[in-house]
Coordinates of C-alpha atoms in Angstrom, one line a residue:
M1 CA -112.7 62.5 -183.4
L2 CA -110.0 65.2 -183.5
T3 CA -108.2 63.7 -186.5
G4 CA -111.2 62.1 -188.2
R5 CA -109.2 58.9 -188.5
R6 CA -109.3 55.5 -186.9
P7 CA -106.7 54.3 -184.3
D8 CA -105.1 52.0 -186.8
T9 CA -104.5 55.0 -189.1
V10 CA -103.1 57.3 -186.4
R11 CA -101.4 54.3 -184.7
L12 CA -102.1 55.7 -181.3
Y13 CA -103.0 52.9 -178.9
D14 CA -101.5 54.3 -175.7
F15 CA -100.5 57.8 -174.4
Y16 CA -96.7 57.5 -175.0
S17 CA -96.2 58.7 -178.6
Y18 CA -97.1 61.7 -180.7
W19 CA -99.0 60.7 -183.8
R20 CA -97.6 63.5 -185.9
H21 CA -94.1 62.0 -185.4
T22 CA -95.1 58.3 -185.6
S23 CA -97.9 58.2 -188.2
G24 CA -98.5 61.3 -190.2
N25 CA -98.8 65.1 -190.0
Y26 CA -102.6 65.0 -190.2
T27 CA -104.8 68.1 -190.2
T28 CA -107.0 68.1 -187.1
L29 CA -110.5 69.4 -186.7
P30 CA -109.6 72.6 -184.9
Q31 CA -106.6 73.0 -187.2
Y32 CA -108.9 73.0 -190.2
F33 CA -111.0 75.7 -188.7
K34 CA -107.9 77.7 -187.8
Q35 CA -106.7 77.4 -191.4
H36 CA -109.9 79.0 -192.5
G37 CA -109.7 82.0 -190.3
Y38 CA -111.2 80.8 -187.0
R39 CA -109.7 81.7 -183.7
T40 CA -109.3 78.3 -181.9
H41 CA -109.0 77.7 -178.2
S42 CA -108.7 74.5 -176.1
V43 CA -110.0 74.4 -172.5
G44 CA -109.5 71.4 -170.2
K45 CA -109.0 67.9 -171.5
V46 CA -109.5 68.0 -175.3
F47 CA -106.3 66.4 -176.7
H48 CA -105.0 63.9 -174.1
P49 CA -102.3 65.9 -172.3
G50 CA -98.7 64.6 -172.3
A51 CA -96.6 62.8 -175.0
S52 CA -99.6 61.9 -177.2
S53 CA -100.2 65.6 -177.9
N54 CA -96.5 66.7 -177.8
F55 CA -96.9 68.1 -174.3
T56 CA -98.5 71.1 -175.9
D57 CA -102.0 69.9 -176.7
D58 CA -101.0 70.2 -180.3
F59 CA -100.3 73.9 -180.0
P60 CA -99.6 75.9 -182.2
L61 CA -100.9 73.7 -185.1
S62 CA -104.4 73.2 -183.7
W63 CA -104.8 76.2 -181.5
S64 CA -104.5 80.0 -181.9
E65 CA -103.2 80.3 -178.3
P66 CA -101.8 77.9 -175.7
A67 CA -104.3 75.4 -174.3
F68 CA -105.8 76.2 -170.9
H69 CA -105.5 73.6 -168.2
P70 CA -107.0 74.2 -164.7
T71 CA -104.4 74.8 -162.0
T72 CA -106.2 72.3 -159.8
D73 CA -105.8 69.5 -162.3
E74 CA -102.7 68.4 -160.4
Y75 CA -104.8 67.3 -157.5
S76 CA -107.2 65.2 -159.5
N77 CA -105.5 62.0 -158.4
S78 CA -104.1 63.2 -155.1
P79 CA -105.2 62.2 -151.6
V80 CA -107.8 65.1 -151.1
C81 CA -110.8 63.0 -150.1
I82 CA -111.7 63.2 -146.4
D83 CA -112.3 59.9 -144.7
L84 CA -115.4 60.5 -142.6
E85 CA -114.4 57.9 -140.0
N86 CA -110.9 59.2 -139.1
G87 CA -110.5 62.5 -141.0
E88 CA -107.5 61.2 -143.0
L89 CA -107.0 62.3 -146.6
K90 CA -107.5 59.5 -149.1
R91 CA -107.2 58.7 -152.9
N92 CA -110.8 57.5 -153.0
L93 CA -113.1 56.6 -155.9
L94 CA -116.0 58.2 -154.1
C95 CA -115.0 61.7 -153.2
P96 CA -117.7 64.3 -152.4
V97 CA -116.2 67.5 -151.3
L98 CA -116.8 71.1 -150.4
P99 CA -115.0 72.9 -153.3
A100 CA -114.0 75.9 -151.1
L101 CA -112.0 73.5 -148.9
Q102 CA -110.2 71.8 -151.7
P103 CA -106.7 72.9 -152.9
G104 CA -107.2 76.1 -154.9
H105 CA -110.6 76.5 -153.3
T106 CA -112.3 75.2 -156.5
L107 CA -112.5 72.2 -158.8
P108 CA -111.0 71.7 -162.3
D109 CA -114.2 71.7 -164.3
M110 CA -115.3 74.9 -162.5
E111 CA -112.1 76.5 -163.6
S112 CA -112.6 75.3 -167.1
T113 CA -116.1 76.8 -167.2
E114 CA -114.8 80.2 -166.1
E115 CA -112.0 80.1 -168.6
A116 CA -114.5 79.2 -171.4
K117 CA -116.8 82.0 -170.4
R118 CA -113.8 84.4 -170.3
F119 CA -112.9 83.4 -173.8
L120 CA -116.4 83.9 -175.2
R121 CA -116.5 87.4 -173.8
T122 CA -113.4 88.3 -175.9
V123 CA -114.4 87.0 -179.3
G124 CA -116.8 89.7 -180.4
T125 CA -118.0 89.0 -183.9
E126 CA -114.9 87.1 -185.1
P127 CA -115.4 83.4 -186.0
Y128 CA -114.2 81.1 -183.3
F129 CA -113.8 77.4 -182.5
L130 CA -113.9 76.6 -178.8
A131 CA -113.4 73.1 -177.4
V132 CA -114.2 72.6 -173.7
G133 CA -113.2 69.2 -172.3
Y134 CA -114.8 68.5 -168.9
R135 CA -113.2 65.8 -166.7
K136 CA -116.3 64.6 -165.0
P137 CA -117.9 62.1 -164.8
H138 CA -114.5 60.6 -165.2
I139 CA -113.2 58.9 -162.0
P140 CA -112.5 59.7 -159.3
F141 CA -115.9 61.2 -158.4
R142 CA -114.5 64.3 -156.8
I143 CA -117.6 66.4 -157.0
P144 CA -119.5 68.9 -154.9
M145 CA -121.4 67.5 -151.9
K146 CA -124.5 69.4 -153.0
N147 CA -124.7 67.4 -156.2
L148 CA -124.5 64.1 -154.3
A149 CA -127.4 65.3 -152.1
Q150 CA -129.5 65.7 -155.2
H151 CA -129.4 61.9 -155.7
S152 CA -130.8 59.9 -152.8
I153 CA -129.2 56.4 -152.7
S154 CA -132.7 55.0 -152.3
K155 CA -133.5 55.6 -156.0
F156 CA -130.7 53.2 -157.1
A157 CA -130.9 49.5 -157.4
T158 CA -128.5 46.7 -158.1
L159 CA -128.7 45.3 -161.7
D160 CA -130.3 41.9 -162.3
L161 CA -127.5 40.9 -164.6
D162 CA -124.3 42.3 -163.2
Y163 CA -122.0 39.4 -164.0
P164 CA -120.0 38.4 -167.1
P165 CA -122.3 37.3 -170.0
Y166 CA -122.6 33.6 -170.8
G167 CA -119.8 32.6 -173.1
L168 CA -117.7 35.7 -172.6
P169 CA -114.1 35.1 -173.7
T170 CA -111.7 36.1 -171.0
V171 CA -109.9 38.4 -173.4
A172 CA -112.9 40.7 -173.5
W173 CA -113.1 41.2 -169.7
S174 CA -112.1 44.5 -168.2
S175 CA -110.8 44.1 -164.7
F176 CA -111.1 47.9 -163.9
L177 CA -107.7 48.3 -162.4
D178 CA -108.0 52.0 -162.1
V179 CA -110.9 51.6 -159.8
R180 CA -109.2 48.8 -157.9
N181 CA -106.3 51.2 -157.2
R182 CA -108.5 53.6 -155.1
D183 CA -108.1 53.5 -151.4
D184 CA -111.8 53.0 -150.6
F185 CA -112.2 50.2 -153.2
Q186 CA -109.1 48.4 -151.9
Q187 CA -110.7 48.2 -148.5
L188 CA -113.4 45.9 -150.1
N189 CA -110.9 43.2 -150.8
V190 CA -112.5 42.3 -154.2
S191 CA -110.6 39.4 -155.7
F192 CA -108.8 39.9 -159.0
P193 CA -110.0 39.7 -161.8
F194 CA -113.6 38.4 -161.5
G195 CA -114.5 39.2 -157.9
R196 CA -117.9 40.9 -157.4
V197 CA -118.3 44.3 -155.8
P198 CA -120.5 44.4 -152.6
D199 CA -124.0 45.5 -153.3
E200 CA -123.9 48.5 -151.0
F201 CA -120.8 49.9 -152.7
K202 CA -122.4 49.3 -156.2
L203 CA -125.2 51.6 -155.2
R204 CA -122.9 54.2 -154.0
I205 CA -120.8 54.1 -157.2
R206 CA -124.0 54.7 -159.2
Q207 CA -125.1 57.4 -156.9
H208 CA -121.8 59.3 -157.3
Y209 CA -121.7 58.8 -161.1
Y210 CA -125.2 60.3 -161.5
A211 CA -124.1 63.2 -159.1
A212 CA -121.1 63.7 -161.3
V213 CA -123.2 64.0 -164.4
T214 CA -125.5 66.5 -162.7
Y215 CA -122.5 68.5 -161.6
V216 CA -121.1 68.8 -165.2
D217 CA -124.6 69.3 -166.6
E218 CA -124.9 72.4 -164.4
L219 CA -121.6 73.7 -165.6
I220 CA -122.6 73.2 -169.3
G221 CA -125.7 75.1 -168.6
Q222 CA -123.7 78.0 -167.1
L223 CA -121.5 78.0 -170.2
L224 CA -124.3 77.9 -172.7
K225 CA -125.8 81.1 -171.2
E226 CA -122.8 82.9 -172.6
V227 CA -123.3 81.5 -176.1
D228 CA -125.2 83.3 -178.8
Q229 CA -127.0 80.2 -180.2
S230 CA -128.4 82.2 -183.1
R231 CA -124.9 82.2 -184.7
T232 CA -123.2 79.3 -183.0
I233 CA -122.9 75.6 -183.9
I234 CA -122.9 73.5 -180.7
A235 CA -121.9 69.8 -180.4
L236 CA -122.1 67.9 -177.1
T237 CA -120.4 64.5 -176.9
S238 CA -117.9 62.4 -175.0
D239 CA -114.9 60.2 -175.8
H240 CA -116.3 57.0 -174.2
G241 CA -119.0 55.5 -172.0
W242 CA -118.6 53.8 -168.6
A243 CA -120.0 50.6 -167.2
L244 CA -122.0 50.9 -163.9
G245 CA -122.0 47.3 -163.1
E246 CA -123.2 46.0 -166.5
H247 CA -121.5 42.6 -167.1
G248 CA -120.0 43.0 -163.6
E249 CA -117.6 45.7 -164.9
W250 CA -116.9 49.2 -163.6
A251 CA -114.9 50.7 -166.4
K252 CA -114.6 51.8 -170.0
Y253 CA -112.0 49.3 -171.2
S254 CA -114.0 47.2 -173.5
N255 CA -116.0 47.0 -176.8
Y256 CA -119.4 46.8 -175.1
D257 CA -122.1 49.3 -176.1
V258 CA -122.0 50.7 -172.6
A259 CA -118.3 51.6 -173.0
V260 CA -118.2 52.9 -176.6
R261 CA -121.6 54.4 -177.0
V262 CA -121.7 58.2 -176.2
P263 CA -124.1 61.0 -176.3
L264 CA -124.1 63.2 -179.5
V265 CA -126.2 66.3 -179.4
V266 CA -125.9 68.9 -182.3
S267 CA -127.5 72.3 -182.4
A268 CA -127.0 74.7 -185.3
P269 CA -128.9 77.7 -186.7
A270 CA -129.2 76.0 -190.1
L271 CA -130.9 72.9 -188.7
P272 CA -134.7 72.5 -188.7
V273 CA -136.3 72.2 -185.3
R274 CA -139.6 70.2 -185.3
N275 CA -139.6 69.8 -181.5
D276 CA -137.3 70.0 -178.6
H277 CA -136.7 66.3 -178.2
Q278 CA -136.0 65.2 -181.8
K279 CA -133.9 62.0 -181.7
I280 CA -132.2 60.4 -184.7
E281 CA -131.6 56.7 -184.1
N282 CA -129.0 55.9 -186.8
V283 CA -125.7 54.3 -185.7
V284 CA -123.0 56.9 -186.3
E285 CA -119.4 57.5 -185.3
L286 CA -117.3 60.2 -183.6
L287 CA -115.3 60.1 -186.8
D288 CA -118.2 61.8 -188.5
L289 CA -118.0 65.0 -186.4
F290 CA -115.1 66.4 -188.5
S291 CA -116.9 66.5 -191.8
T292 CA -120.2 67.3 -190.1
L293 CA -119.0 70.4 -188.3
V294 CA -117.1 71.6 -191.4
D295 CA -120.2 71.3 -193.5
L296 CA -122.4 73.0 -191.0
A297 CA -120.0 75.9 -190.9
G298 CA -120.0 76.2 -194.7
L299 CA -116.3 75.6 -195.0
P300 CA -114.8 73.7 -198.0
P301 CA -115.8 70.0 -197.6
V302 CA -113.1 67.6 -196.4
Q303 CA -112.3 64.8 -198.7
T304 CA -112.8 61.2 -197.7
C305 CA -109.5 59.3 -197.1
N306 CA -108.4 56.7 -199.5
V307 CA -109.9 53.4 -198.1
K308 CA -106.7 51.4 -198.7
R309 CA -104.3 54.2 -197.8
P310 CA -106.0 56.4 -195.2
H311 CA -102.7 57.7 -194.0
K312 CA -101.7 59.0 -197.4
D313 CA -103.3 62.5 -197.4
T314 CA -102.6 65.2 -194.9
T315 CA -106.2 66.5 -194.9
C316 CA -109.0 63.9 -195.1
T317 CA -111.3 62.0 -192.9
E318 CA -112.4 58.4 -192.5
G319 CA -115.8 59.6 -191.3
K320 CA -118.8 60.9 -193.2
S321 CA -120.8 64.1 -193.0
L322 CA -124.0 63.7 -191.0
L323 CA -125.4 67.0 -192.4
P324 CA -127.9 65.2 -194.7
L325 CA -129.1 63.2 -191.8
L326 CA -129.5 66.3 -189.6
L327 CA -131.3 68.3 -192.4
S328 CA -133.8 65.4 -192.9
N329 CA -134.2 65.5 -189.1
S330 CA -135.2 61.8 -189.2
S331 CA -133.8 58.3 -188.8
E332 CA -135.4 57.4 -192.1
Y333 CA -132.7 59.2 -194.2
G334 CA -130.8 56.6 -196.2
G335 CA -129.2 58.5 -199.1
D336 CA -126.4 56.5 -200.6
R337 CA -125.0 55.5 -197.2
G338 CA -126.3 51.9 -197.3
E339 CA -126.1 50.2 -193.9
W340 CA -125.2 52.4 -190.9
I341 CA -122.3 50.8 -189.0
A342 CA -120.0 52.0 -186.1
Y343 CA -116.6 50.4 -185.6
S344 CA -114.5 50.3 -182.5
Q345 CA -111.4 48.5 -181.3
Y346 CA -109.6 47.8 -178.0
P347 CA -106.1 46.3 -177.3
R348 CA -105.1 43.6 -174.9
P349 CA -101.7 42.2 -173.9
G350 CA -102.9 38.7 -173.7
P351 CA -106.0 36.5 -173.5
Y352 CA -106.5 36.7 -169.7
P353 CA -106.7 39.8 -167.4
T354 CA -103.4 40.7 -165.9
I355 CA -102.1 43.4 -163.6
F356 CA -98.8 43.5 -165.4
P357 CA -98.9 44.1 -168.3
N358 CA -102.0 46.2 -167.5
S359 CA -104.7 44.4 -169.5
D360 CA -106.9 47.5 -169.3
E361 CA -104.4 50.0 -170.5
P362 CA -101.5 48.1 -172.2
K363 CA -98.5 50.0 -173.6
L364 CA -98.0 49.6 -177.3
K365 CA -95.0 47.2 -176.9
H366 CA -97.2 44.9 -174.8
I367 CA -100.2 44.7 -177.2
Q368 CA -100.6 41.2 -178.7
I369 CA -104.4 41.1 -179.4
M370 CA -106.7 43.7 -180.9
G371 CA -110.5 43.5 -180.4
Y372 CA -112.3 44.8 -183.5
S373 CA -116.0 45.4 -183.1
M374 CA -118.8 46.5 -185.3
R375 CA -122.3 47.7 -184.3
T376 CA -125.1 47.5 -186.9
E377 CA -128.7 48.6 -186.3
R378 CA -129.4 45.1 -184.8
F379 CA -126.1 43.3 -184.0
R380 CA -122.8 43.8 -182.3
Y381 CA -120.0 41.5 -183.4
T382 CA -116.5 41.5 -181.9
A383 CA -113.4 39.5 -182.9
W384 CA -110.3 39.4 -180.7
I385 CA -107.4 38.7 -183.1
R386 CA -103.7 38.5 -183.2
F387 CA -102.0 41.9 -183.6
D388 CA -98.3 42.7 -184.2
P389 CA -97.4 46.0 -182.4
V390 CA -94.2 46.4 -184.3
N391 CA -95.4 46.2 -187.9
F392 CA -99.1 47.0 -187.0
E393 CA -100.3 43.9 -188.8
R394 CA -103.4 41.8 -188.1
D395 CA -103.6 38.0 -188.2
W396 CA -107.2 36.8 -188.7
S397 CA -106.1 33.2 -188.7
I398 CA -105.6 33.5 -184.9
I399 CA -108.9 34.5 -183.1
Y400 CA -108.8 34.5 -179.3
G401 CA -112.5 35.1 -178.9
E402 CA -115.7 36.2 -180.5
E403 CA -118.8 37.9 -179.3
L404 CA -122.2 38.3 -181.0
Y405 CA -125.1 40.2 -179.4
D406 CA -128.6 40.7 -180.9
H407 CA -129.9 44.1 -179.8
S408 CA -133.5 43.3 -180.9
I409 CA -133.8 40.9 -177.9
D410 CA -130.7 41.8 -175.8
P411 CA -130.0 45.6 -175.9
Q412 CA -127.8 45.3 -172.8
E413 CA -125.5 42.7 -174.5
N414 CA -125.9 40.1 -171.8
M415 CA -126.1 37.0 -174.0
N416 CA -123.1 36.1 -176.2
L417 CA -124.7 34.2 -179.1
I418 CA -121.5 33.3 -180.9
D419 CA -122.0 29.6 -180.5
R420 CA -125.7 29.5 -181.6
A421 CA -126.0 27.3 -184.7
P422 CA -128.9 29.2 -186.2
L423 CA -126.8 32.3 -186.3
V424 CA -123.7 30.9 -188.0
A425 CA -124.5 32.6 -191.3
I426 CA -125.0 35.9 -189.6
R427 CA -121.8 35.5 -187.6
D428 CA -119.8 34.6 -190.8
A429 CA -121.3 37.5 -192.7
L430 CA -120.4 40.0 -189.9
R431 CA -116.9 38.5 -189.5
A432 CA -116.3 38.9 -193.3
K433 CA -117.5 42.5 -193.2
L434 CA -115.3 43.3 -190.2
Q435 CA -112.3 41.6 -191.8
E436 CA -112.8 43.5 -195.0
K437 CA -112.8 46.7 -193.0
F438 CA -109.7 45.7 -191.1
P439 CA -107.8 43.2 -193.4

C-alpha cells in the first residue's frame, strides 16, 4: 500500500531488510504528497517499525517530521495482564485492563489518537497528509474493560465449520504460533499444529476481538471530530484480516479471504453521495490506494509501472486508480479494466507447519515455497510453488499444493474444489492467469 508495489517487486517478505537498500529507492505514497508541498506525519504503526523501515519509519524521505510512536508501545507484549485467579501479571492473549492502572496510565492507541488530534490542530490551512496506524484489533487484546462489557459472551457462538477444509494442502495451514505463545493459550495444551481450541475459549477470543474493534472504532470517532471533512480526503483500511476460527485457524498467516480481505472506506469532498451506506462490490487491491488518493487530491497522476520491469522506475505504481469507480458510485463501472482481480501471496519454509523455522513468519533465508493467490468476482485460486529466496525466482514445475474455492456457493472458502473434474478447465485457466502474472 505505501509503495504501491507488490512484495515480489519490493522483495520484502520479512521484517529484517530495508527495501530502499535491497530492492529500489521507490517513492512512497506519503513521500509523493510531501514532494508536492504537503506536510506529512506518521502516527503509530504505519511503516512496520524496525529494520524494514530503516529504524526511522522512512523519515525523512516519507515524513516531514519524525514519526510518532506511543511511549506505551514497549509494553504491548509485556506481562501486564492481571490473572484474576492469582493476581499475577501475564502475557495473555485476552487482556482486558483498566487503562489508568497500566504502565503510563494509558494505552498505545489512546496516545496515538491524542497525537493525531494535536497534529490536526497545528496544520491550519496548509495541505497535510496524516497517517494514523492503530494497533488494535491486533493481538494481544489489551483493551479497556468497558469495551469488553459492551459485548456479552452470550451473543457469540462457535462456528459450524471451524476445521481445515476438505482437501486442504498442509502447506496452506497457519498454526497461529503467535497465539500459542501467549500464557493463557498455553494453559489449554492445544496440540501442534492441528489441535482444536476448546469451545469456551473460542467464544472468549471472538468476544475480545469484537471488543477490540469497538475500542478502536471509538478512537477513530474521536479523531474524525477534529477533521474538517469538507476539505479532507479520508481513507480507512487495514493491512490484513484475521481468522476467528474459520478453517480452525486463529491468525492472519494465509491466503484465505478472511486473512487478506480488509475494509476500505473512502470519503472525499469530490465524491457523489447518494446515501450513507453506498457499497461498491468490485474486487480491488490495497495497491490501488496510491493512485486513487493522488487522483482525488488533484496531484499529477502516477504512472503505471512497467509490467515486466516494475522495479525499473523510481516513481510508479502497480495498482490502478479507483477514482472512476468512486465517481460512478456503482459496482457496474467497467471502463477499460476488464476483469477485477486481487492478488496476494504468502511464504512458507516448507510443506508442513513447523515451529522452527517458523512456518507462519519465516525469515527470507528460510523461505522455500510461495503461495500465490488470486481472487476474482467468483473464484479464489491459490498455488503453492517452489521459490528461491536467493535469486527471487519461481519454479512453477514444482507445485506443493493448490486450492480452488467458488464464492458463489462457498463464500467462507470451506470446500477446496481443486480435485473436482468438472472444474478442471476453470482451474487450468486460473492457473495460467496466475502464472502469467507471476512467471
